[in-house]
Amino acid sequence: MNDSFAERPIGAFDSGVGGLTVVQAMRELLPAEDILYLGDTARVPYGNKSPETIIRYSRENLAYLRRHDVKAVVVACNTASAHALAVLQRESDVPVIGVIAPGVEAALAATRNRRIGIIGTQGTIQSAAYQNLLREMQPDIFILAEAAPLLVSLVEEDWLSHPATQLILEEYLAPMRAAQVDTVVLACTHYPLLKSLAQRILGPGVVLVDSAQNAAAALARKLDAAHLSRAPHAQTGLITICTTDLPTQISRLAERFLGEKIQSVQQVSVDSGGGQ
Ligand code: DGL
């Protein structure tokens, strides 16, 4: 790979702005990289849609990022990774990294009693993508997987320390405590924001696996192996954020997920030939 290819941005997409938690983790680990982020806010949520629809949306998102000459693509959305990653990897000419395998590897490395819990959207849990990969790598593992669909809205409302969120999270995590899992995978873009609350509920003995951090680490390894990493510059890389719906109202929410100030958000169309 030549040097100018390594100078290209990394593409990342999600159903909305939640995937900026993954961008934040990428940013911490790979500060010199430019990142082009696509949030499919016109069609969010993905969590309750059919696999066919998710695959179609994901293909369009990948094609949009490829048209913008990215050197690798991160599927920041757990639901899209669960349903569409294999298709995207088959069809792409640049590396495509999902969030599931990195989360599974981290969970297996963390567990001591071989009892793992997973919470995610309806689509992620129903796809059994995490469960299948965990069993493939460790056949005798105990898994408790549970959909926690209310959490996305609570995070978007910024109800991170609201009593209602505490009650709902306690309800979702009660079976995990009863099953004595010692590791819980936070298998959704939004859940890293609930990490400290979940840790308080589950206690210090339970390891919470944040798929954002692990996906960023997997990306860094992949870029290095393919000689695609940008040489570290004094200057930090540029983050460009695009959404498929009007960006009004999005910026504040996006800043919360990204953990830094956002200059601008531009609206684009993922139709080939369309906007930007
Ligand atoms: N980004 C989705 C995920 O990680 C959560 C939001 C949605 O349902 O679209 O699964």
PDB file of C-alpha atoms and ligand atoms in Angstrom:
ATOM      1  CA  MET A   1       0.000   0.000   0.000  1.00  0.00           C
ATOM      2  CA  ASN A   2       1.447   3.403  -0.846  1.00  0.00           C
ATOM      3  CA  ASP A   3       1.725   6.334   1.525  1.00  0.00           C
ATOM      4  CA  SER A   4      -1.036   8.394  -0.051  1.00  0.00           C
ATOM      5  CA  PHE A   5      -3.505   5.553   0.492  1.00  0.00           C
ATOM      6  CA  ALA A   6      -2.601   5.597   4.196  1.00  0.00           C
ATOM      7  CA  GLU A   7      -3.399   9.346   4.229  1.00  0.00           C
ATOM      8  CA  ARG A   8      -7.040   8.667   3.376  1.00  0.00           C
ATOM      9  CA  PRO A   9      -9.720   8.923   6.063  1.00  0.00           C
ATOM     10  CA  ILE A  10     -11.220   5.992   7.917  1.00  0.00           C
ATOM     11  CA  GLY A  11     -14.947   5.652   7.254  1.00  0.00           C
ATOM     12  CA  ALA A  12     -17.398   4.716   9.977  1.00  0.00           C
ATOM     13  CA  PHE A  13     -21.163   4.358   9.877  1.00  0.00           C
ATOM     14  CA  ASP A  14     -24.019   3.819  12.273  1.00  0.00           C
ATOM     15  CA  SER A  15     -27.801   4.041  12.231  1.00  0.00           C
ATOM     16  CA  GLY A  16     -27.552   7.436  13.927  1.00  0.00           C
ATOM     17  CA  VAL A  17     -25.178   9.375  16.143  1.00  0.00           C
ATOM     18  CA  GLY A  18     -24.643   6.598  18.718  1.00  0.00           C
ATOM     19  CA  GLY A  19     -21.710   5.262  16.706  1.00  0.00           C
ATOM     20  CA  LEU A  20     -19.777   8.364  17.728  1.00  0.00           C
ATOM     21  CA  THR A  21     -18.915   6.397  20.896  1.00  0.00           C
ATOM     22  CA  VAL A  22     -16.843   4.206  18.583  1.00  0.00           C
ATOM     23  CA  VAL A  23     -15.354   7.287  16.911  1.00  0.00           C
ATOM     24  CA  GLN A  24     -14.429   8.619  20.358  1.00  0.00           C
ATOM     25  CA  ALA A  25     -12.579   5.362  21.085  1.00  0.00           C
ATOM     26  CA  MET A  26     -10.903   5.524  17.642  1.00  0.00           C
ATOM     27  CA  ARG A  27      -9.907   9.078  18.334  1.00  0.00           C
ATOM     28  CA  GLU A  28      -8.233   8.151  21.624  1.00  0.00           C
ATOM     29  CA  LEU A  29      -6.256   5.341  20.046  1.00  0.00           C
ATOM     30  CA  LEU A  30      -5.578   6.824  16.599  1.00  0.00           C
ATOM     31  CA  PRO A  31      -5.523  10.603  17.063  1.00  0.00           C
ATOM     32  CA  ALA A  32      -3.751  11.329  13.778  1.00  0.00           C
ATOM     33  CA  GLU A  33      -6.387   9.664  11.608  1.00  0.00           C
ATOM     34  CA  ASP A  34      -9.021  11.599   9.666  1.00  0.00           C
ATOM     35  CA  ILE A  35     -12.462  10.070  10.179  1.00  0.00           C
ATOM     36  CA  LEU A  36     -15.499  10.361   7.930  1.00  0.00           C
ATOM     37  CA  TYR A  37     -18.588   9.434   9.956  1.00  0.00           C
ATOM     38  CA  LEU A  38     -21.978   8.691   8.417  1.00  0.00           C
ATOM     39  CA  GLY A  39     -25.037   8.585  10.698  1.00  0.00           C
ATOM     40  CA  ASP A  40     -28.113   7.247   8.916  1.00  0.00           C
ATOM     41  CA  THR A  41     -30.448   9.432  10.971  1.00  0.00           C
ATOM     42  CA  ALA A  42     -33.157   9.396   8.273  1.00  0.00           C
ATOM     43  CA  ARG A  43     -33.642   5.672   8.821  1.00  0.00           C
ATOM     44  CA  VAL A  44     -32.730   5.214  12.514  1.00  0.00           C
ATOM     45  CA  PRO A  45     -33.427   2.984  14.451  1.00  0.00           C
ATOM     46  CA  TYR A  46     -31.951  -0.181  12.959  1.00  0.00           C
ATOM     47  CA  GLY A  47     -32.452  -2.194  16.145  1.00  0.00           C
ATOM     48  CA  ASN A  48     -36.017  -3.298  15.357  1.00  0.00           C
ATOM     49  CA  LYS A  49     -35.737  -3.728  11.560  1.00  0.00           C
ATOM     50  CA  SER A  50     -35.452  -6.933   9.527  1.00  0.00           C
ATOM     51  CA  PRO A  51     -32.067  -8.394   8.529  1.00  0.00           C
ATOM     52  CA  GLU A  52     -32.870  -7.731   4.829  1.00  0.00           C
ATOM     53  CA  THR A  53     -33.513  -4.050   5.474  1.00  0.00           C
ATOM     54  CA  ILE A  54     -30.378  -3.692   7.596  1.00  0.00           C
ATOM     55  CA  ILE A  55     -28.269  -5.333   4.879  1.00  0.00           C
ATOM     56  CA  ARG A  56     -29.694  -2.984   2.240  1.00  0.00           C
ATOM     57  CA  TYR A  57     -29.082   0.129   4.357  1.00  0.00           C
ATOM     58  CA  SER A  58     -25.588  -1.057   5.295  1.00  0.00           C
ATOM     59  CA  ARG A  59     -24.632  -1.684   1.668  1.00  0.00           C
ATOM     60  CA  GLU A  60     -25.728   1.854   0.790  1.00  0.00           C
ATOM     61  CA  ASN A  61     -23.759   3.295   3.701  1.00  0.00           C
ATOM     62  CA  LEU A  62     -20.646   1.362   2.702  1.00  0.00           C
ATOM     63  CA  ALA A  63     -21.003   2.506  -0.916  1.00  0.00           C
ATOM     64  CA  TYR A  64     -21.300   6.131   0.229  1.00  0.00           C
ATOM     65  CA  LEU A  65     -18.097   5.883   2.266  1.00  0.00           C
ATOM     66  CA  ARG A  66     -16.256   4.117  -0.579  1.00  0.00           C
ATOM     67  CA  ARG A  67     -17.231   6.918  -2.951  1.00  0.00           C
ATOM     68  CA  HIS A  68     -15.404   9.199  -0.524  1.00  0.00           C
ATOM     69  CA  ASP A  69     -12.195   7.213  -0.784  1.00  0.00           C
ATOM     70  CA  VAL A  70     -11.890   5.836   2.708  1.00  0.00           C
ATOM     71  CA  LYS A  71      -9.086   3.369   3.395  1.00  0.00           C
ATOM     72  CA  ALA A  72     -11.089   1.197   5.811  1.00  0.00           C
ATOM     73  CA  VAL A  73     -14.639   1.090   7.150  1.00  0.00           C
ATOM     74  CA  VAL A  74     -15.806   0.565  10.712  1.00  0.00           C
ATOM     75  CA  VAL A  75     -19.358  -0.688  11.122  1.00  0.00           C
ATOM     76  CA  ALA A  76     -19.917   1.088  14.414  1.00  0.00           C
ATOM     77  CA  CYS A  77     -23.525  -0.095  14.728  1.00  0.00           C
ATOM     78  CA  ASN A  78     -23.936  -3.397  16.566  1.00  0.00           C
ATOM     79  CA  THR A  79     -27.170  -4.223  14.743  1.00  0.00           C
ATOM     80  CA  ALA A  80     -25.578  -3.603  11.333  1.00  0.00           C
ATOM     81  CA  SER A  81     -22.480  -5.592  12.364  1.00  0.00           C
ATOM     82  CA  ALA A  82     -24.744  -8.443  13.485  1.00  0.00           C
ATOM     83  CA  HIS A  83     -26.719  -8.667  10.251  1.00  0.00           C
ATOM     84  CA  ALA A  84     -24.542  -7.248   7.506  1.00  0.00           C
ATOM     85  CA  LEU A  85     -20.842  -7.525   8.344  1.00  0.00           C
ATOM     86  CA  ALA A  86     -20.185 -10.733   6.400  1.00  0.00           C
ATOM     87  CA  VAL A  87     -21.895  -9.326   3.282  1.00  0.00           C
ATOM     88  CA  LEU A  88     -19.994  -6.037   3.499  1.00  0.00           C
ATOM     89  CA  GLN A  89     -16.661  -7.788   4.018  1.00  0.00           C
ATOM     90  CA  ARG A  90     -17.306  -9.989   0.979  1.00  0.00           C
ATOM     91  CA  GLU A  91     -18.201  -7.045  -1.214  1.00  0.00           C
ATOM     92  CA  SER A  92     -15.676  -4.435  -0.089  1.00  0.00           C
ATOM     93  CA  ASP A  93     -12.256  -3.760  -1.558  1.00  0.00           C
ATOM     94  CA  VAL A  94     -11.075  -2.077   1.661  1.00  0.00           C
ATOM     95  CA  PRO A  95     -10.978  -3.665   5.142  1.00  0.00           C
ATOM     96  CA  VAL A  96     -14.333  -3.626   6.966  1.00  0.00           C
ATOM     97  CA  ILE A  97     -14.248  -3.979  10.753  1.00  0.00           C
ATOM     98  CA  GLY A  98     -17.301  -4.705  12.881  1.00  0.00           C
ATOM     99  CA  VAL A  99     -17.834  -4.442  16.602  1.00  0.00           C
ATOM    100  CA  ILE A 100     -18.819  -8.039  17.367  1.00  0.00           C
ATOM    101  CA  ALA A 101     -15.608 -10.087  17.093  1.00  0.00           C
ATOM    102  CA  PRO A 102     -13.599  -7.544  19.142  1.00  0.00           C
ATOM    103  CA  GLY A 103     -16.304  -7.587  21.842  1.00  0.00           C
ATOM    104  CA  VAL A 104     -16.395 -11.396  21.894  1.00  0.00           C
ATOM    105  CA  GLU A 105     -12.607 -11.656  22.186  1.00  0.00           C
ATOM    106  CA  ALA A 106     -12.542  -9.136  25.021  1.00  0.00           C
ATOM    107  CA  ALA A 107     -15.381 -10.931  26.844  1.00  0.00           C
ATOM    108  CA  LEU A 108     -13.620 -14.297  26.598  1.00  0.00           C
ATOM    109  CA  ALA A 109     -10.402 -12.755  27.837  1.00  0.00           C
ATOM    110  CA  ALA A 110     -12.218 -11.154  30.786  1.00  0.00           C
ATOM    111  CA  THR A 111     -14.412 -13.968  32.085  1.00  0.00           C
ATOM    112  CA  ARG A 112     -13.129 -16.156  34.923  1.00  0.00           C
ATOM    113  CA  ASN A 113     -16.246 -18.262  35.519  1.00  0.00           C
ATOM    114  CA  ARG A 114     -17.158 -18.664  31.822  1.00  0.00           C
ATOM    115  CA  ARG A 115     -20.540 -17.025  32.319  1.00  0.00           C
ATOM    116  CA  ILE A 116     -21.164 -14.097  29.980  1.00  0.00           C
ATOM    117  CA  GLY A 117     -24.130 -11.760  29.622  1.00  0.00           C
ATOM    118  CA  ILE A 118     -24.957  -9.704  26.521  1.00  0.00           C
ATOM    119  CA  ILE A 119     -27.374  -6.785  26.222  1.00  0.00           C
ATOM    120  CA  GLY A 120     -28.200  -5.155  22.895  1.00  0.00           C
ATOM    121  CA  THR A 121     -31.030  -4.222  20.560  1.00  0.00           C
ATOM    122  CA  GLN A 122     -33.734  -6.696  19.551  1.00  0.00           C
ATOM    123  CA  GLY A 123     -32.023  -7.188  16.183  1.00  0.00           C
ATOM    124  CA  THR A 124     -28.557  -7.800  17.631  1.00  0.00           C
ATOM    125  CA  ILE A 125     -29.800 -10.334  20.178  1.00  0.00           C
ATOM    126  CA  GLN A 126     -32.125 -12.117  17.717  1.00  0.00           C
ATOM    127  CA  SER A 127     -29.373 -12.417  15.119  1.00  0.00           C
ATOM    128  CA  ALA A 128     -27.405 -14.495  17.683  1.00  0.00           C
ATOM    129  CA  ALA A 129     -24.219 -13.090  16.143  1.00  0.00           C
ATOM    130  CA  TYR A 130     -22.535 -12.631  19.535  1.00  0.00           C
ATOM    131  CA  GLN A 131     -23.835 -15.953  20.882  1.00  0.00           C
ATOM    132  CA  ASN A 132     -22.688 -17.926  17.820  1.00  0.00           C
ATOM    133  CA  LEU A 133     -19.218 -16.446  17.795  1.00  0.00           C
ATOM    134  CA  LEU A 134     -18.799 -16.940  21.555  1.00  0.00           C
ATOM    135  CA  ARG A 135     -19.809 -20.621  21.218  1.00  0.00           C
ATOM    136  CA  GLU A 136     -17.595 -21.095  18.200  1.00  0.00           C
ATOM    137  CA  MET A 137     -14.596 -19.852  20.179  1.00  0.00           C
ATOM    138  CA  GLN A 138     -15.546 -21.447  23.502  1.00  0.00           C
ATOM    139  CA  PRO A 139     -18.176 -24.210  23.080  1.00  0.00           C
ATOM    140  CA  ASP A 140     -18.886 -24.749  26.804  1.00  0.00           C
ATOM    141  CA  ILE A 141     -19.508 -21.089  27.606  1.00  0.00           C
ATOM    142  CA  PHE A 142     -22.708 -20.066  29.470  1.00  0.00           C
ATOM    143  CA  ILE A 143     -24.437 -17.139  27.728  1.00  0.00           C
ATOM    144  CA  LEU A 144     -27.380 -15.027  28.790  1.00  0.00           C
ATOM    145  CA  ALA A 145     -28.396 -12.661  25.982  1.00  0.00           C
ATOM    146  CA  GLU A 146     -31.114 -10.094  26.486  1.00  0.00           C
ATOM    147  CA  ALA A 147     -32.631  -7.355  24.343  1.00  0.00           C
ATOM    148  CA  ALA A 148     -32.765  -4.018  26.167  1.00  0.00           C
ATOM    149  CA  PRO A 149     -34.617  -1.844  23.640  1.00  0.00           C
ATOM    150  CA  LEU A 150     -35.634   0.963  26.035  1.00  0.00           C
ATOM    151  CA  LEU A 151     -32.058   1.989  26.772  1.00  0.00           C
ATOM    152  CA  VAL A 152     -31.404   3.714  23.430  1.00  0.00           C
ATOM    153  CA  SER A 153     -34.221   6.235  23.998  1.00  0.00           C
ATOM    154  CA  LEU A 154     -33.161   6.881  27.588  1.00  0.00           C
ATOM    155  CA  VAL A 155     -29.608   7.672  26.518  1.00  0.00           C
ATOM    156  CA  GLU A 156     -30.866   9.934  23.723  1.00  0.00           C
ATOM    157  CA  GLU A 157     -33.023  11.772  26.273  1.00  0.00           C
ATOM    158  CA  ASP A 158     -29.820  12.294  28.311  1.00  0.00           C
ATOM    159  CA  TRP A 159     -31.464  10.525  31.242  1.00  0.00           C
ATOM    160  CA  LEU A 160     -28.148   9.001  32.231  1.00  0.00           C
ATOM    161  CA  SER A 161     -28.655   9.396  35.961  1.00  0.00           C
ATOM    162  CA  HIS A 162     -32.459   9.597  35.985  1.00  0.00           C
ATOM    163  CA  PRO A 163     -34.192   7.274  38.485  1.00  0.00           C
ATOM    164  CA  ALA A 164     -36.281   5.807  35.627  1.00  0.00           C
ATOM    165  CA  THR A 165     -33.112   4.753  33.828  1.00  0.00           C
ATOM    166  CA  GLN A 166     -31.759   3.207  37.012  1.00  0.00           C
ATOM    167  CA  LEU A 167     -34.990   1.194  37.482  1.00  0.00           C
ATOM    168  CA  ILE A 168     -35.104   0.014  33.881  1.00  0.00           C
ATOM    169  CA  LEU A 169     -31.449  -0.935  33.809  1.00  0.00           C
ATOM    170  CA  GLU A 170     -31.855  -2.801  37.107  1.00  0.00           C
ATOM    171  CA  GLU A 171     -34.731  -4.711  35.533  1.00  0.00           C
ATOM    172  CA  TYR A 172     -32.692  -5.640  32.455  1.00  0.00           C
ATOM    173  CA  LEU A 173     -29.661  -6.609  34.519  1.00  0.00           C
ATOM    174  CA  ALA A 174     -31.513  -8.592  37.217  1.00  0.00           C
ATOM    175  CA  PRO A 175     -31.378 -11.880  35.233  1.00  0.00           C
ATOM    176  CA  MET A 176     -27.645 -11.307  34.670  1.00  0.00           C
ATOM    177  CA  ARG A 177     -27.077 -10.980  38.411  1.00  0.00           C
ATOM    178  CA  ALA A 178     -29.239 -14.041  39.103  1.00  0.00           C
ATOM    179  CA  ALA A 179     -27.267 -16.041  36.524  1.00  0.00           C
ATOM    180  CA  GLN A 180     -24.005 -14.897  38.169  1.00  0.00           C
ATOM    181  CA  VAL A 181     -22.353 -13.818  34.952  1.00  0.00           C
ATOM    182  CA  ASP A 182     -18.990 -12.197  35.660  1.00  0.00           C
ATOM    183  CA  THR A 183     -18.778 -10.372  32.310  1.00  0.00           C
ATOM    184  CA  VAL A 184     -21.423  -8.367  30.449  1.00  0.00           C
ATOM    185  CA  VAL A 185     -21.013  -7.194  26.854  1.00  0.00           C
ATOM    186  CA  LEU A 186     -22.541  -3.761  26.222  1.00  0.00           C
ATOM    187  CA  ALA A 187     -23.536  -4.655  22.665  1.00  0.00           C
ATOM    188  CA  CYS A 188     -24.975  -1.355  21.481  1.00  0.00           C
ATOM    189  CA  THR A 189     -23.511   1.979  20.464  1.00  0.00           C
ATOM    190  CA  HIS A 190     -25.425   3.809  23.188  1.00  0.00           C
ATOM    191  CA  TYR A 191     -24.552   1.678  26.194  1.00  0.00           C
ATOM    192  CA  PRO A 192     -21.045   3.014  26.912  1.00  0.00           C
ATOM    193  CA  LEU A 193     -22.829   6.092  28.296  1.00  0.00           C
ATOM    194  CA  LEU A 194     -24.568   3.838  30.823  1.00  0.00           C
ATOM    195  CA  LYS A 195     -21.391   2.034  31.819  1.00  0.00           C
ATOM    196  CA  SER A 196     -20.930   3.594  35.253  1.00  0.00           C
ATOM    197  CA  LEU A 197     -24.598   3.092  36.174  1.00  0.00           C
ATOM    198  CA  ALA A 198     -24.454  -0.539  35.007  1.00  0.00           C
ATOM    199  CA  GLN A 199     -21.245  -1.047  36.983  1.00  0.00           C
ATOM    200  CA  ARG A 200     -22.914   0.293  40.137  1.00  0.00           C
ATOM    201  CA  ILE A 201     -25.858  -2.059  39.640  1.00  0.00           C
ATOM    202  CA  LEU A 202     -23.768  -5.132  38.882  1.00  0.00           C
ATOM    203  CA  GLY A 203     -21.009  -4.428  41.376  1.00  0.00           C
ATOM    204  CA  PRO A 204     -17.246  -4.258  40.955  1.00  0.00           C
ATOM    205  CA  GLY A 205     -16.877  -8.018  40.416  1.00  0.00           C
ATOM    206  CA  VAL A 206     -18.481  -7.866  36.978  1.00  0.00           C
ATOM    207  CA  VAL A 207     -16.421  -6.779  33.960  1.00  0.00           C
ATOM    208  CA  LEU A 208     -18.275  -4.619  31.446  1.00  0.00           C
ATOM    209  CA  VAL A 209     -17.038  -5.053  27.891  1.00  0.00           C
ATOM    210  CA  ASP A 210     -17.388  -1.918  25.854  1.00  0.00           C
ATOM    211  CA  SER A 211     -17.555  -2.847  22.192  1.00  0.00           C
ATOM    212  CA  ALA A 212     -16.478   0.678  21.157  1.00  0.00           C
ATOM    213  CA  GLN A 213     -13.042   0.415  22.781  1.00  0.00           C
ATOM    214  CA  ASN A 214     -12.442  -3.101  21.527  1.00  0.00           C
ATOM    215  CA  ALA A 215     -13.466  -2.265  17.968  1.00  0.00           C
ATOM    216  CA  ALA A 216     -11.065   0.687  17.961  1.00  0.00           C
ATOM    217  CA  ALA A 217      -8.246  -1.587  19.143  1.00  0.00           C
ATOM    218  CA  ALA A 218      -9.084  -4.126  16.401  1.00  0.00           C
ATOM    219  CA  LEU A 219      -9.047  -1.325  13.825  1.00  0.00           C
ATOM    220  CA  ALA A 220      -5.638  -0.111  15.014  1.00  0.00           C
ATOM    221  CA  ARG A 221      -4.221  -3.652  14.690  1.00  0.00           C
ATOM    222  CA  LYS A 222      -5.762  -4.079  11.232  1.00  0.00           C
ATOM    223  CA  LEU A 223      -4.384  -0.766   9.952  1.00  0.00           C
ATOM    224  CA  ASP A 224      -0.928  -1.585  11.272  1.00  0.00           C
ATOM    225  CA  ALA A 225      -0.915  -5.053   9.742  1.00  0.00           C
ATOM    226  CA  ALA A 226      -1.991  -3.651   6.359  1.00  0.00           C
ATOM    227  CA  HIS A 227       0.506  -0.731   6.585  1.00  0.00           C
ATOM    228  CA  LEU A 228      -2.431   1.642   6.415  1.00  0.00           C
ATOM    229  CA  SER A 229      -1.806   3.659   9.583  1.00  0.00           C
ATOM    230  CA  ARG A 230      -1.186   7.325   9.167  1.00  0.00           C
ATOM    231  CA  ALA A 231       2.203   8.393  10.483  1.00  0.00           C
ATOM    232  CA  PRO A 232       1.533  10.184  13.773  1.00  0.00           C
ATOM    233  CA  HIS A 233       1.457  13.937  13.176  1.00  0.00           C
ATOM    234  CA  ALA A 234       1.688  16.722  15.703  1.00  0.00           C
ATOM    235  CA  GLN A 235      -1.747  17.723  14.456  1.00  0.00           C
ATOM    236  CA  THR A 236      -4.819  15.658  15.298  1.00  0.00           C
ATOM    237  CA  GLY A 237      -6.919  14.271  12.463  1.00  0.00           C
ATOM    238  CA  LEU A 238     -10.122  15.798  11.179  1.00  0.00           C
ATOM    239  CA  ILE A 239     -13.535  14.369  12.050  1.00  0.00           C
ATOM    240  CA  THR A 240     -16.229  14.963   9.431  1.00  0.00           C
ATOM    241  CA  ILE A 241     -19.766  14.104  10.496  1.00  0.00           C
ATOM    242  CA  CYS A 242     -22.536  13.534   7.968  1.00  0.00           C
ATOM    243  CA  THR A 243     -26.134  12.532   8.558  1.00  0.00           C
ATOM    244  CA  THR A 244     -28.861  11.451   6.152  1.00  0.00           C
ATOM    245  CA  ASP A 245     -31.526  13.620   7.822  1.00  0.00           C
ATOM    246  CA  LEU A 246     -31.434  17.302   8.704  1.00  0.00           C
ATOM    247  CA  PRO A 247     -28.701  17.868  11.269  1.00  0.00           C
ATOM    248  CA  THR A 248     -30.778  20.229  13.429  1.00  0.00           C
ATOM    249  CA  GLN A 249     -30.889  19.066  17.057  1.00  0.00           C
ATOM    250  CA  ILE A 250     -28.214  16.492  16.297  1.00  0.00           C
ATOM    251  CA  SER A 251     -25.128  18.462  17.237  1.00  0.00           C
ATOM    252  CA  ARG A 252     -25.725  18.517  20.991  1.00  0.00           C
ATOM    253  CA  LEU A 253     -26.515  14.823  21.086  1.00  0.00           C
ATOM    254  CA  ALA A 254     -23.544  14.061  18.875  1.00  0.00           C
ATOM    255  CA  GLU A 255     -21.196  15.987  21.178  1.00  0.00           C
ATOM    256  CA  ARG A 256     -22.311  13.831  24.077  1.00  0.00           C
ATOM    257  CA  PHE A 257     -21.509  10.631  22.207  1.00  0.00           C
ATOM    258  CA  LEU A 258     -18.233  11.914  20.801  1.00  0.00           C
ATOM    259  CA  GLY A 259     -17.095  13.643  23.972  1.00  0.00           C
ATOM    260  CA  GLU A 260     -15.757  16.671  22.115  1.00  0.00           C
ATOM    261  CA  LYS A 261     -17.047  19.781  20.395  1.00  0.00           C
ATOM    262  CA  ILE A 262     -18.370  19.376  16.881  1.00  0.00           C
ATOM    263  CA  GLN A 263     -17.719  22.053  14.266  1.00  0.00           C
ATOM    264  CA  SER A 264     -20.508  21.155  11.865  1.00  0.00           C
ATOM    265  CA  VAL A 265     -22.734  18.340  10.721  1.00  0.00           C
ATOM    266  CA  GLN A 266     -23.680  18.139   7.064  1.00  0.00           C
ATOM    267  CA  GLN A 267     -26.685  16.450   5.510  1.00  0.00           C
ATOM    268  CA  VAL A 268     -25.916  13.994   2.706  1.00  0.00           C
ATOM    269  CA  SER A 269     -27.736  11.448   0.595  1.00  0.00           C
ATOM    270  CA  VAL A 270     -26.492   7.882   0.378  1.00  0.00           C
ATOM    271  CA  ASP A 271     -28.108   7.409  -3.066  1.00  0.00           C
ATOM    272  CA  SER A 272     -25.379   6.989  -5.661  1.00  0.00           C
ATOM    273  CA  GLY A 273     -25.084  10.258  -7.453  1.00  0.00           C
ATOM    274  CA  GLY A 274     -26.857  12.021  -4.591  1.00  0.00           C
ATOM    275  CA  GLY A 275     -25.646  14.841  -2.278  1.00  0.00           C
ATOM    276  CA  GLN A 276     -22.034  15.486  -1.364  1.00  0.00           C
TER     277      GLN A 276
HETATM  278  N1  DGL B   1     -26.746   1.810  16.677  1.00  0.00           N
HETATM  279  C1  DGL B   1     -27.647   0.773  17.150  1.00  0.00           C
HETATM  280  C2  DGL B   1     -26.827  -0.422  17.656  1.00  0.00           C
HETATM  281  O1  DGL B   1     -25.690  -0.300  18.067  1.00  0.00           O
HETATM  282  C3  DGL B   1     -28.583   1.301  18.220  1.00  0.00           C
HETATM  283  C4  DGL B   1     -29.610   2.278  17.705  1.00  0.00           C
HETATM  284  C5  DGL B   1     -30.564   1.673  16.686  1.00  0.00           C
HETATM  285  O2  DGL B   1     -31.388   0.839  17.041  1.00  0.00           O
HETATM  286  O3  DGL B   1     -30.442   2.030  15.509  1.00  0.00           O
HETATM  287  O4  DGL B   1     -27.323  -1.526  17.639  1.00  0.00           O
END
